[in-house]
PDB file of C-alpha atoms in Angstrom:
ATOM      1  CA  MET E1124      -9.180  88.697  42.941  1.00 75.00           C
ATOM      2  CA  ALA E1125     -12.149  86.320  42.597  1.00 89.00           C
ATOM      3  CA  VAL E1126     -12.622  82.742  43.768  1.00 95.00           C
ATOM      4  CA  THR E1127     -14.696  80.260  41.756  1.00 98.00           C
ATOM      5  CA  VAL E1128     -16.723  77.585  43.546  1.00 98.00           C
ATOM      6  CA  SER E1129     -18.049  74.540  41.680  1.00 98.00           C
ATOM      7  CA  VAL E1130     -20.564  72.426  43.602  1.00 98.00           C
ATOM      8  CA  LEU E1131     -19.428  68.883  42.841  1.00 98.00           C
ATOM      9  CA  LEU E1132     -21.894  67.298  45.242  1.00 98.00           C
ATOM     10  CA  GLU E1133     -24.786  68.475  47.370  1.00 97.00           C
ATOM     11  CA  ASN E1134     -28.077  66.968  48.524  1.00 96.00           C
ATOM     12  CA  ARG E1135     -29.932  68.353  45.495  1.00 95.00           C
ATOM     13  CA  ARG E1136     -29.153  68.580  41.800  1.00 96.00           C
ATOM     14  CA  SER E1137     -29.611  71.940  40.122  1.00 94.00           C
ATOM     15  CA  PHE E1138     -32.677  72.132  37.873  1.00 91.00           C
ATOM     16  CA  SER E1139     -30.429  73.384  35.074  1.00 90.00           C
ATOM     17  CA  ALA E1140     -27.738  70.702  35.526  1.00 89.00           C
ATOM     18  CA  GLN E1141     -27.363  67.660  33.324  1.00 90.00           C
ATOM     19  CA  THR E1142     -29.300  64.661  34.632  1.00 92.00           C
ATOM     20  CA  SER E1143     -26.164  62.484  34.609  1.00 95.00           C
ATOM     21  CA  LEU E1144     -24.901  64.355  37.690  1.00 97.00           C
ATOM     22  CA  ARG E1145     -25.425  62.595  41.009  1.00 97.00           C
ATOM     23  CA  ALA E1146     -27.007  64.268  44.028  1.00 96.00           C
ATOM     24  CA  LYS E1147     -26.553  62.638  47.431  1.00 95.00           C
ATOM     25  CA  ALA E1148     -26.592  63.677  51.073  1.00 95.00           C
ATOM     26  CA  GLY E1149     -23.151  65.183  51.526  1.00 96.00           C
ATOM     27  CA  LEU E1150     -20.944  67.998  50.342  1.00 98.00           C
ATOM     28  CA  SER E1151     -18.009  68.466  47.993  1.00 98.00           C
ATOM     29  CA  LEU E1152     -16.797  71.794  46.596  1.00 98.00           C
ATOM     30  CA  PHE E1153     -14.039  72.549  44.099  1.00 98.00           C
ATOM     31  CA  ILE E1154     -12.661  75.997  44.937  1.00 98.00           C
ATOM     32  CA  ARG E1155     -10.033  77.799  42.893  1.00 97.00           C
ATOM     33  CA  ASP E1156      -8.452  81.171  42.231  1.00 95.00           C
ATOM     34  CA  GLU E1157      -5.588  82.080  39.920  1.00 94.00           C
ATOM     35  CA  HIS E1158      -3.007  80.510  42.255  1.00 95.00           C
ATOM     36  CA  ASP E1159      -4.541  77.521  44.037  1.00 97.00           C
ATOM     37  CA  ALA E1160      -7.196  74.810  43.725  1.00 97.00           C
ATOM     38  CA  ILE E1161      -8.773  73.210  46.796  1.00 98.00           C
ATOM     39  CA  LEU E1162     -11.162  70.267  47.086  1.00 98.00           C
ATOM     40  CA  PHE E1163     -13.283  70.934  50.169  1.00 98.00           C
ATOM     41  CA  ASP E1164     -14.811  67.661  51.377  1.00 98.00           C
ATOM     42  CA  THR E1165     -15.454  64.626  49.190  1.00 98.00           C
ATOM     43  CA  GLY E1166     -19.048  63.615  49.898  1.00 98.00           C
ATOM     44  CA  PRO E1167     -19.841  59.990  50.834  1.00 98.00           C
ATOM     45  CA  ASP E1168     -18.343  58.106  47.861  1.00 98.00           C
ATOM     46  CA  ASP E1169     -16.975  58.514  44.325  1.00 98.00           C
ATOM     47  CA  SER E1170     -19.835  60.824  43.253  1.00 98.00           C
ATOM     48  CA  PHE E1171     -17.647  63.937  43.544  1.00 98.00           C
ATOM     49  CA  LEU E1172     -15.228  62.469  41.008  1.00 98.00           C
ATOM     50  CA  HIS E1173     -17.998  61.313  38.671  1.00 98.00           C
ATOM     51  CA  ASN E1174     -19.576  64.769  38.744  1.00 98.00           C
ATOM     52  CA  ALA E1175     -16.252  66.542  38.242  1.00 98.00           C
ATOM     53  CA  ASN E1176     -15.683  64.472  35.103  1.00 97.00           C
ATOM     54  CA  MET E1177     -19.206  65.251  33.839  1.00 97.00           C
ATOM     55  CA  MET E1178     -18.629  68.968  34.514  1.00 97.00           C
ATOM     56  CA  GLY E1179     -15.259  68.994  32.738  1.00 96.00           C
ATOM     57  CA  ILE E1180     -13.322  69.761  35.927  1.00 97.00           C
ATOM     58  CA  ASP E1181      -9.778  68.443  36.240  1.00 95.00           C
ATOM     59  CA  LEU E1182      -8.857  67.551  39.824  1.00 96.00           C
ATOM     60  CA  SER E1183      -5.311  66.408  39.043  1.00 91.00           C
ATOM     61  CA  GLY E1184      -3.644  69.679  40.047  1.00 92.00           C
ATOM     62  CA  LEU E1185      -5.077  70.208  43.526  1.00 96.00           C
ATOM     63  CA  THR E1186      -3.142  72.323  46.004  1.00 96.00           C
ATOM     64  CA  ALA E1187      -4.814  70.253  48.735  1.00 97.00           C
ATOM     65  CA  ALA E1188      -7.931  68.371  49.720  1.00 98.00           C
ATOM     66  CA  VAL E1189      -9.431  69.747  52.937  1.00 98.00           C
ATOM     67  CA  LEU E1190     -11.712  67.592  55.095  1.00 98.00           C
ATOM     68  CA  SER E1191     -14.038  69.554  57.341  1.00 98.00           C
ATOM     69  CA  HIS E1192     -14.666  66.633  59.731  1.00 97.00           C
ATOM     70  CA  GLY E1193     -14.871  62.852  59.950  1.00 96.00           C
ATOM     71  CA  HIS E1194     -18.535  62.141  59.168  1.00 97.00           C
ATOM     72  CA  TYR E1195     -18.913  59.775  56.210  1.00 96.00           C
ATOM     73  CA  ASP E1196     -20.911  62.236  54.073  1.00 96.00           C
ATOM     74  CA  HIS E1197     -17.907  64.596  54.058  1.00 98.00           C
ATOM     75  CA  CYS E1198     -14.898  62.262  53.852  1.00 97.00           C
ATOM     76  CA  GLY E1199     -16.313  59.053  52.367  1.00 97.00           C
ATOM     77  CA  GLY E1200     -14.857  59.864  48.958  1.00 98.00           C
ATOM     78  CA  VAL E1201     -11.255  59.938  50.188  1.00 98.00           C
ATOM     79  CA  PRO E1202     -10.426  56.423  48.815  1.00 97.00           C
ATOM     80  CA  TRP E1203     -11.004  57.815  45.293  1.00 97.00           C
ATOM     81  CA  LEU E1204      -8.299  60.468  45.671  1.00 97.00           C
ATOM     82  CA  PRO E1205      -4.953  59.629  44.024  1.00 95.00           C
ATOM     83  CA  ASP E1206      -2.215  58.142  46.197  1.00 95.00           C
ATOM     84  CA  ARG E1207       0.003  60.757  47.839  1.00 96.00           C
ATOM     85  CA  SER E1208      -2.672  63.451  47.608  1.00 97.00           C
ATOM     86  CA  ARG E1209      -2.146  66.217  50.155  1.00 97.00           C
ATOM     87  CA  ILE E1210      -4.972  66.106  52.724  1.00 98.00           C
ATOM     88  CA  VAL E1211      -5.386  68.740  55.435  1.00 98.00           C
ATOM     89  CA  CYS E1212      -7.627  68.024  58.421  1.00 98.00           C
ATOM     90  CA  HIS E1213      -7.881  67.737  62.211  1.00 98.00           C
ATOM     91  CA  PRO E1214      -5.940  64.915  63.968  1.00 97.00           C
ATOM     92  CA  GLN E1215      -9.194  63.282  65.125  1.00 95.00           C
ATOM     93  CA  ILE E1216     -10.567  62.845  61.603  1.00 96.00           C
ATOM     94  CA  ALA E1217     -10.445  59.034  61.802  1.00 95.00           C
ATOM     95  CA  SER E1218     -12.347  58.661  65.094  1.00 94.00           C
ATOM     96  CA  GLU E1219     -14.973  55.912  65.062  1.00 94.00           C
ATOM     97  CA  ARG E1220     -18.264  57.666  65.711  1.00 94.00           C
ATOM     98  CA  TYR E1221     -21.925  56.793  66.018  1.00 94.00           C
ATOM     99  CA  ALA E1222     -25.246  58.519  66.345  1.00 89.00           C
ATOM    100  CA  ALA E1223     -26.586  57.537  69.752  1.00 84.00           C
ATOM    101  CA  LEU E1224     -29.773  57.203  71.741  1.00 80.00           C
ATOM    102  CA  ASN E1225     -29.903  57.822  75.496  1.00 75.00           C
ATOM    103  CA  VAL E1226     -32.241  55.398  77.270  1.00 72.00           C
ATOM    104  CA  THR E1227     -32.609  55.686  81.063  1.00 70.00           C
ATOM    105  CA  GLY E1228     -29.095  57.074  81.367  1.00 69.00           C
ATOM    106  CA  ILE E1229     -27.527  54.487  79.066  1.00 70.00           C
ATOM    107  CA  THR E1230     -26.055  55.658  75.753  1.00 72.00           C
ATOM    108  CA  LEU E1231     -26.763  53.267  72.901  1.00 73.00           C
ATOM    109  CA  PRO E1232     -24.922  53.642  69.572  1.00 78.00           C
ATOM    110  CA  ILE E1233     -27.482  53.276  66.777  1.00 84.00           C
ATOM    111  CA  LYS E1234     -25.849  54.282  63.473  1.00 90.00           C
ATOM    112  CA  LYS E1235     -22.212  54.477  62.440  1.00 93.00           C
ATOM    113  CA  LEU E1236     -21.327  57.946  61.133  1.00 94.00           C
ATOM    114  CA  SER E1237     -17.697  57.266  60.171  1.00 95.00           C
ATOM    115  CA  LEU E1238     -15.948  54.980  57.709  1.00 96.00           C
ATOM    116  CA  ASP E1239     -12.802  52.904  58.075  1.00 95.00           C
ATOM    117  CA  ILE E1240     -10.563  54.825  55.677  1.00 96.00           C
ATOM    118  CA  ASP E1241      -6.904  54.046  55.024  1.00 95.00           C
ATOM    119  CA  TYR E1242      -5.240  57.460  55.265  1.00 96.00           C
ATOM    120  CA  SER E1243      -1.734  55.992  55.049  1.00 96.00           C
ATOM    121  CA  ARG E1244      -1.782  56.320  51.234  1.00 96.00           C
ATOM    122  CA  PHE E1245      -1.886  60.100  51.446  1.00 97.00           C
ATOM    123  CA  ARG E1246       0.290  63.011  52.520  1.00 97.00           C
ATOM    124  CA  MET E1247      -1.604  63.860  55.666  1.00 98.00           C
ATOM    125  CA  GLU E1248      -1.253  67.251  57.356  1.00 98.00           C
ATOM    126  CA  TYR E1249      -3.026  67.119  60.702  1.00 98.00           C
ATOM    127  CA  SER E1250      -3.474  70.434  62.469  1.00 98.00           C
ATOM    128  CA  ARG E1251      -5.482  71.701  65.416  1.00 97.00           C
ATOM    129  CA  THR E1252      -4.214  75.204  64.698  1.00 98.00           C
ATOM    130  CA  PRO E1253      -4.640  77.489  61.661  1.00 98.00           C
ATOM    131  CA  LEU E1254      -2.616  76.511  58.626  1.00 97.00           C
ATOM    132  CA  HIS E1255      -1.965  78.480  55.434  1.00 96.00           C
ATOM    133  CA  LEU E1256      -2.755  76.599  52.228  1.00 96.00           C
ATOM    134  CA  GLY E1257      -1.368  78.440  49.267  1.00 90.00           C
ATOM    135  CA  GLU E1258      -1.580  82.215  48.880  1.00 92.00           C
ATOM    136  CA  ARG E1259      -5.076  83.128  50.132  1.00 96.00           C
ATOM    137  CA  PHE E1260      -6.508  79.916  51.598  1.00 98.00           C
ATOM    138  CA  LEU E1261      -6.402  79.125  55.317  1.00 98.00           C
ATOM    139  CA  TRP E1262      -7.426  76.061  57.341  1.00 98.00           C
ATOM    140  CA  SER E1263      -9.123  77.259  60.534  1.00 98.00           C
ATOM    141  CA  GLY E1264      -7.892  74.540  62.840  1.00 97.00           C
ATOM    142  CA  GLU E1265     -10.056  73.553  65.807  1.00 97.00           C
ATOM    143  CA  ILE E1266     -12.951  75.904  66.575  1.00 97.00           C
ATOM    144  CA  PRO E1267     -13.482  76.523  70.318  1.00 95.00           C
ATOM    145  CA  MET E1268     -16.926  76.327  71.927  1.00 93.00           C
ATOM    146  CA  ASP E1269     -17.996  77.281  75.449  1.00 89.00           C
ATOM    147  CA  LYS E1270     -20.897  74.838  75.558  1.00 86.00           C
ATOM    148  CA  PRO E1271     -20.428  72.176  72.889  1.00 88.00           C
ATOM    149  CA  GLN E1272     -23.362  69.957  71.973  1.00 85.00           C
ATOM    150  CA  PRO E1273     -22.803  66.209  71.570  1.00 87.00           C
ATOM    151  CA  TYR E1274     -23.797  64.711  68.210  1.00 89.00           C
ATOM    152  CA  GLY E1275     -23.352  61.081  69.211  1.00 89.00           C
ATOM    153  CA  VAL E1276     -20.483  59.078  70.669  1.00 91.00           C
ATOM    154  CA  ILE E1277     -16.888  58.196  69.846  1.00 92.00           C
ATOM    155  CA  THR E1278     -15.785  54.643  70.532  1.00 89.00           C
ATOM    156  CA  GLY E1279     -12.354  53.107  70.858  1.00 79.00           C
ATOM    157  CA  GLN E1280      -9.267  54.898  72.168  1.00 76.00           C
ATOM    158  CA  ASN E1281     -10.874  58.331  72.653  1.00 76.00           C
ATOM    159  CA  SER E1282     -14.308  57.073  73.673  1.00 82.00           C
ATOM    160  CA  GLY E1283     -16.901  59.505  74.967  1.00 88.00           C
ATOM    161  CA  ALA E1284     -19.407  62.051  73.749  1.00 89.00           C
ATOM    162  CA  ASP E1285     -18.767  63.257  70.207  1.00 91.00           C
ATOM    163  CA  TYR E1286     -18.670  67.054  70.112  1.00 94.00           C
ATOM    164  CA  VAL E1287     -17.269  66.976  66.548  1.00 95.00           C
ATOM    165  CA  ALA E1288     -14.182  68.788  67.828  1.00 95.00           C
ATOM    166  CA  ASP E1289     -12.441  67.828  64.589  1.00 96.00           C
ATOM    167  CA  GLU E1290     -14.640  70.148  62.537  1.00 97.00           C
ATOM    168  CA  GLY E1291     -12.783  73.012  60.914  1.00 98.00           C
ATOM    169  CA  VAL E1292     -13.545  75.340  58.030  1.00 98.00           C
ATOM    170  CA  LEU E1293     -11.751  76.651  54.966  1.00 98.00           C
ATOM    171  CA  ILE E1294     -11.191  80.398  54.762  1.00 98.00           C
ATOM    172  CA  TYR E1295     -10.509  82.406  51.637  1.00 98.00           C
ATOM    173  CA  LEU E1296      -8.992  85.850  52.135  1.00 97.00           C
ATOM    174  CA  SER E1297     -10.736  87.848  49.430  1.00 96.00           C
ATOM    175  CA  ASP E1298     -10.306  91.552  48.733  1.00 95.00           C
ATOM    176  CA  LYS E1299     -13.907  92.033  49.920  1.00 96.00           C
ATOM    177  CA  GLY E1300     -13.572  90.176  53.216  1.00 97.00           C
ATOM    178  CA  LEU E1301     -13.613  86.591  54.446  1.00 98.00           C
ATOM    179  CA  VAL E1302     -15.202  83.798  52.447  1.00 98.00           C
ATOM    180  CA  ILE E1303     -15.863  80.939  54.874  1.00 98.00           C
ATOM    181  CA  PHE E1304     -16.562  77.419  53.583  1.00 98.00           C
ATOM    182  CA  ILE E1305     -18.382  75.277  56.158  1.00 98.00           C
ATOM    183  CA  GLY E1306     -18.938  71.526  56.019  1.00 97.00           C
ATOM    184  CA  CYS E1307     -21.766  71.049  58.505  1.00 94.00           C
ATOM    185  CA  GLY E1308     -21.574  73.794  61.110  1.00 94.00           C
ATOM    186  CA  HIS E1309     -21.646  71.449  64.108  1.00 94.00           C
ATOM    187  CA  ARG E1310     -19.504  73.952  66.023  1.00 94.00           C
ATOM    188  CA  GLY E1311     -22.128  76.652  65.554  1.00 93.00           C
ATOM    189  CA  LEU E1312     -22.244  79.366  62.915  1.00 94.00           C
ATOM    190  CA  THR E1313     -21.630  82.132  65.455  1.00 95.00           C
ATOM    191  CA  ASN E1314     -18.562  80.376  66.913  1.00 96.00           C
ATOM    192  CA  ILE E1315     -17.221  79.675  63.440  1.00 97.00           C
ATOM    193  CA  VAL E1316     -17.502  83.288  62.288  1.00 97.00           C
ATOM    194  CA  ARG E1317     -15.949  84.682  65.479  1.00 97.00           C
ATOM    195  CA  HIS E1318     -13.072  82.211  65.318  1.00 98.00           C
ATOM    196  CA  CYS E1319     -12.330  83.091  61.683  1.00 98.00           C
ATOM    197  CA  GLN E1320     -12.410  86.805  62.491  1.00 98.00           C
ATOM    198  CA  LYS E1321     -10.079  86.288  65.435  1.00 98.00           C
ATOM    199  CA  ILE E1322      -7.407  84.277  63.637  1.00 98.00           C
ATOM    200  CA  THR E1323      -7.363  86.501  60.534  1.00 98.00           C
ATOM    201  CA  GLY E1324      -7.947  89.925  62.111  1.00 97.00           C
ATOM    202  CA  ILE E1325     -10.535  90.568  59.361  1.00 98.00           C
ATOM    203  CA  LYS E1326     -14.033  91.476  60.540  1.00 97.00           C
ATOM    204  CA  HIS E1327     -16.068  91.719  57.377  1.00 98.00           C
ATOM    205  CA  ILE E1328     -17.618  88.528  55.975  1.00 98.00           C
ATOM    206  CA  HIS E1329     -17.974  88.530  52.225  1.00 97.00           C
ATOM    207  CA  ALA E1330     -19.660  85.110  52.042  1.00 97.00           C
ATOM    208  CA  LEU E1331     -20.697  82.104  54.105  1.00 97.00           C
ATOM    209  CA  PHE E1332     -20.914  78.970  51.963  1.00 98.00           C
ATOM    210  CA  GLY E1333     -21.858  75.428  52.977  1.00 97.00           C
ATOM    211  CA  GLY E1334     -23.845  73.432  55.503  1.00 95.00           C
ATOM    212  CA  PHE E1335     -25.090  75.302  58.578  1.00 94.00           C
ATOM    213  CA  HIS E1336     -26.768  72.379  60.425  1.00 92.00           C
ATOM    214  CA  LEU E1337     -30.082  74.176  60.936  1.00 90.00           C
ATOM    215  CA  ARG E1338     -32.647  71.714  59.603  1.00 85.00           C
ATOM    216  CA  THR E1339     -33.877  70.810  63.121  1.00 85.00           C
ATOM    217  CA  ALA E1340     -32.665  73.870  65.057  1.00 87.00           C
ATOM    218  CA  SER E1341     -34.967  75.431  67.635  1.00 90.00           C
ATOM    219  CA  PRO E1342     -36.629  78.794  66.929  1.00 90.00           C
ATOM    220  CA  GLN E1343     -34.615  80.284  69.819  1.00 91.00           C
ATOM    221  CA  LYS E1344     -31.313  79.192  68.296  1.00 89.00           C
ATOM    222  CA  LEU E1345     -32.326  80.349  64.855  1.00 90.00           C
ATOM    223  CA  TRP E1346     -33.483  83.745  66.126  1.00 92.00           C
ATOM    224  CA  ALA E1347     -30.182  84.324  67.966  1.00 90.00           C
ATOM    225  CA  MET E1348     -28.189  83.305  64.895  1.00 89.00           C
ATOM    226  CA  ARG E1349     -30.321  85.523  62.664  1.00 91.00           C
ATOM    227  CA  GLN E1350     -29.678  88.504  64.936  1.00 93.00           C
ATOM    228  CA  PHE E1351     -25.945  87.774  64.920  1.00 93.00           C
ATOM    229  CA  LEU E1352     -25.862  87.677  61.126  1.00 93.00           C
ATOM    230  CA  LEU E1353     -27.856  90.911  60.885  1.00 91.00           C
ATOM    231  CA  GLN E1354     -25.114  92.537  62.971  1.00 94.00           C
ATOM    232  CA  GLN E1355     -22.336  90.994  60.862  1.00 95.00           C
ATOM    233  CA  LYS E1356     -23.969  91.954  57.545  1.00 95.00           C
ATOM    234  CA  PRO E1357     -22.301  89.348  55.321  1.00 96.00           C
ATOM    235  CA  ASP E1358     -22.498  90.188  51.622  1.00 96.00           C
ATOM    236  CA  LYS E1359     -23.701  86.703  50.684  1.00 96.00           C
ATOM    237  CA  ILE E1360     -25.125  83.674  52.478  1.00 96.00           C
ATOM    238  CA  LEU E1361     -25.134  80.415  50.520  1.00 97.00           C
ATOM    239  CA  GLY E1362     -26.610  77.629  52.629  1.00 95.00           C
ATOM    240  CA  CYS E1363     -26.803  74.063  51.344  1.00 94.00           C
ATOM    241  CA  HIS E1364     -26.543  70.448  52.560  1.00 93.00           C
ATOM    242  CA  CYS E1365     -27.691  70.338  56.223  1.00 92.00           C
ATOM    243  CA  THR E1366     -28.934  73.943  56.310  1.00 91.00           C
ATOM    244  CA  GLY E1367     -32.322  72.554  55.334  1.00 88.00           C
ATOM    245  CA  SER E1368     -35.462  74.329  54.178  1.00 87.00           C
ATOM    246  CA  TRP E1369     -36.308  75.103  57.819  1.00 88.00           C
ATOM    247  CA  GLY E1370     -32.978  76.855  58.350  1.00 87.00           C
ATOM    248  CA  ARG E1371     -33.238  78.769  55.089  1.00 87.00           C
ATOM    249  CA  LEU E1372     -36.593  80.218  56.166  1.00 85.00           C
ATOM    250  CA  TRP E1373     -34.801  82.156  58.899  1.00 86.00           C
ATOM    251  CA  LEU E1374     -32.012  83.593  56.771  1.00 84.00           C
ATOM    252  CA  GLN E1375     -32.660  86.672  54.673  1.00 73.00           C
ATOM    253  CA  GLU E1376     -31.659  86.672  51.004  1.00 83.00           C
ATOM    254  CA  ILE E1377     -30.084  83.231  51.295  1.00 92.00           C
ATOM    255  CA  GLN E1378     -29.068  81.301  48.187  1.00 93.00           C
ATOM    256  CA  ALA E1379     -29.264  77.507  48.082  1.00 94.00           C
ATOM    257  CA  PRO E1380     -26.404  76.039  45.986  1.00 96.00           C
ATOM    258  CA  ALA E1381     -27.058  72.690  44.313  1.00 97.00           C
ATOM    259  CA  THR E1382     -25.014  70.023  42.530  1.00 97.00           C
ATOM    260  CA  GLY E1383     -23.744  71.252  39.170  1.00 97.00           C
ATOM    261  CA  GLU E1384     -23.770  74.973  39.935  1.00 97.00           C
ATOM    262  CA  THR E1385     -20.812  77.353  39.857  1.00 97.00           C
ATOM    263  CA  TYR E1386     -20.393  80.601  41.780  1.00 97.00           C
ATOM    264  CA  VAL E1387     -17.869  83.411  41.495  1.00 96.00           C
ATOM    265  CA  LEU E1388     -17.228  85.280  44.759  1.00 94.00           C
ATOM    266  CA  GLY E1389     -15.207  88.429  45.315  1.00 81.00           C
TER     267      GLY E1389
END
């Protein structure tokens, strides 16, 4: 059984795509097999919907919309989803978060990374634990990390360092192994893969697809990740969004999906 992935929004537009398609910093994927249809992330605004219309993709029959985490470039398009849409995500999705600068021991918020979104219009399914979505799709739940890295600060009720603990991934259980869809990879590609293997009991990775957050990664981190992937031997690596050209240099035989492209996996 194959799964089809249409790139509704990514940082770049495909050279072969129609020029009416928008490309913006963010990610939105329409993923479907013969049983289910999932919208994975929405990008920062209504661009995912505009592009879906231009590409002739009907989003009215979604099994669910899955939000990888609460940064605006992944969930900013939520207000353009129909009322009562089923949305699956982590309970901390709506945390108010900022990029921050540390000056002489004082943390200064400098840029807001979240949006004030009214989630009350939707059928929200919050889960820290794995959750089955349809026949072959699985929400990972929260991904554990031994040494999480802060990516800013959370303000308000749960104030403190922002380790993007709300980031989860979408897993597709293909006949050829796991297909893992990743929003930004803040929790670390190695941690993500190991968590998905643990909760499914499936070792082989058929494909990794999404943002791997490697555009400013250190050579040491990239080398360790490269060695890990060489051991895992995934069939396909498709790195877009925040993977960056720097990250792609370190990954063998990587593909770089762009807005307007469609892939068939499995």
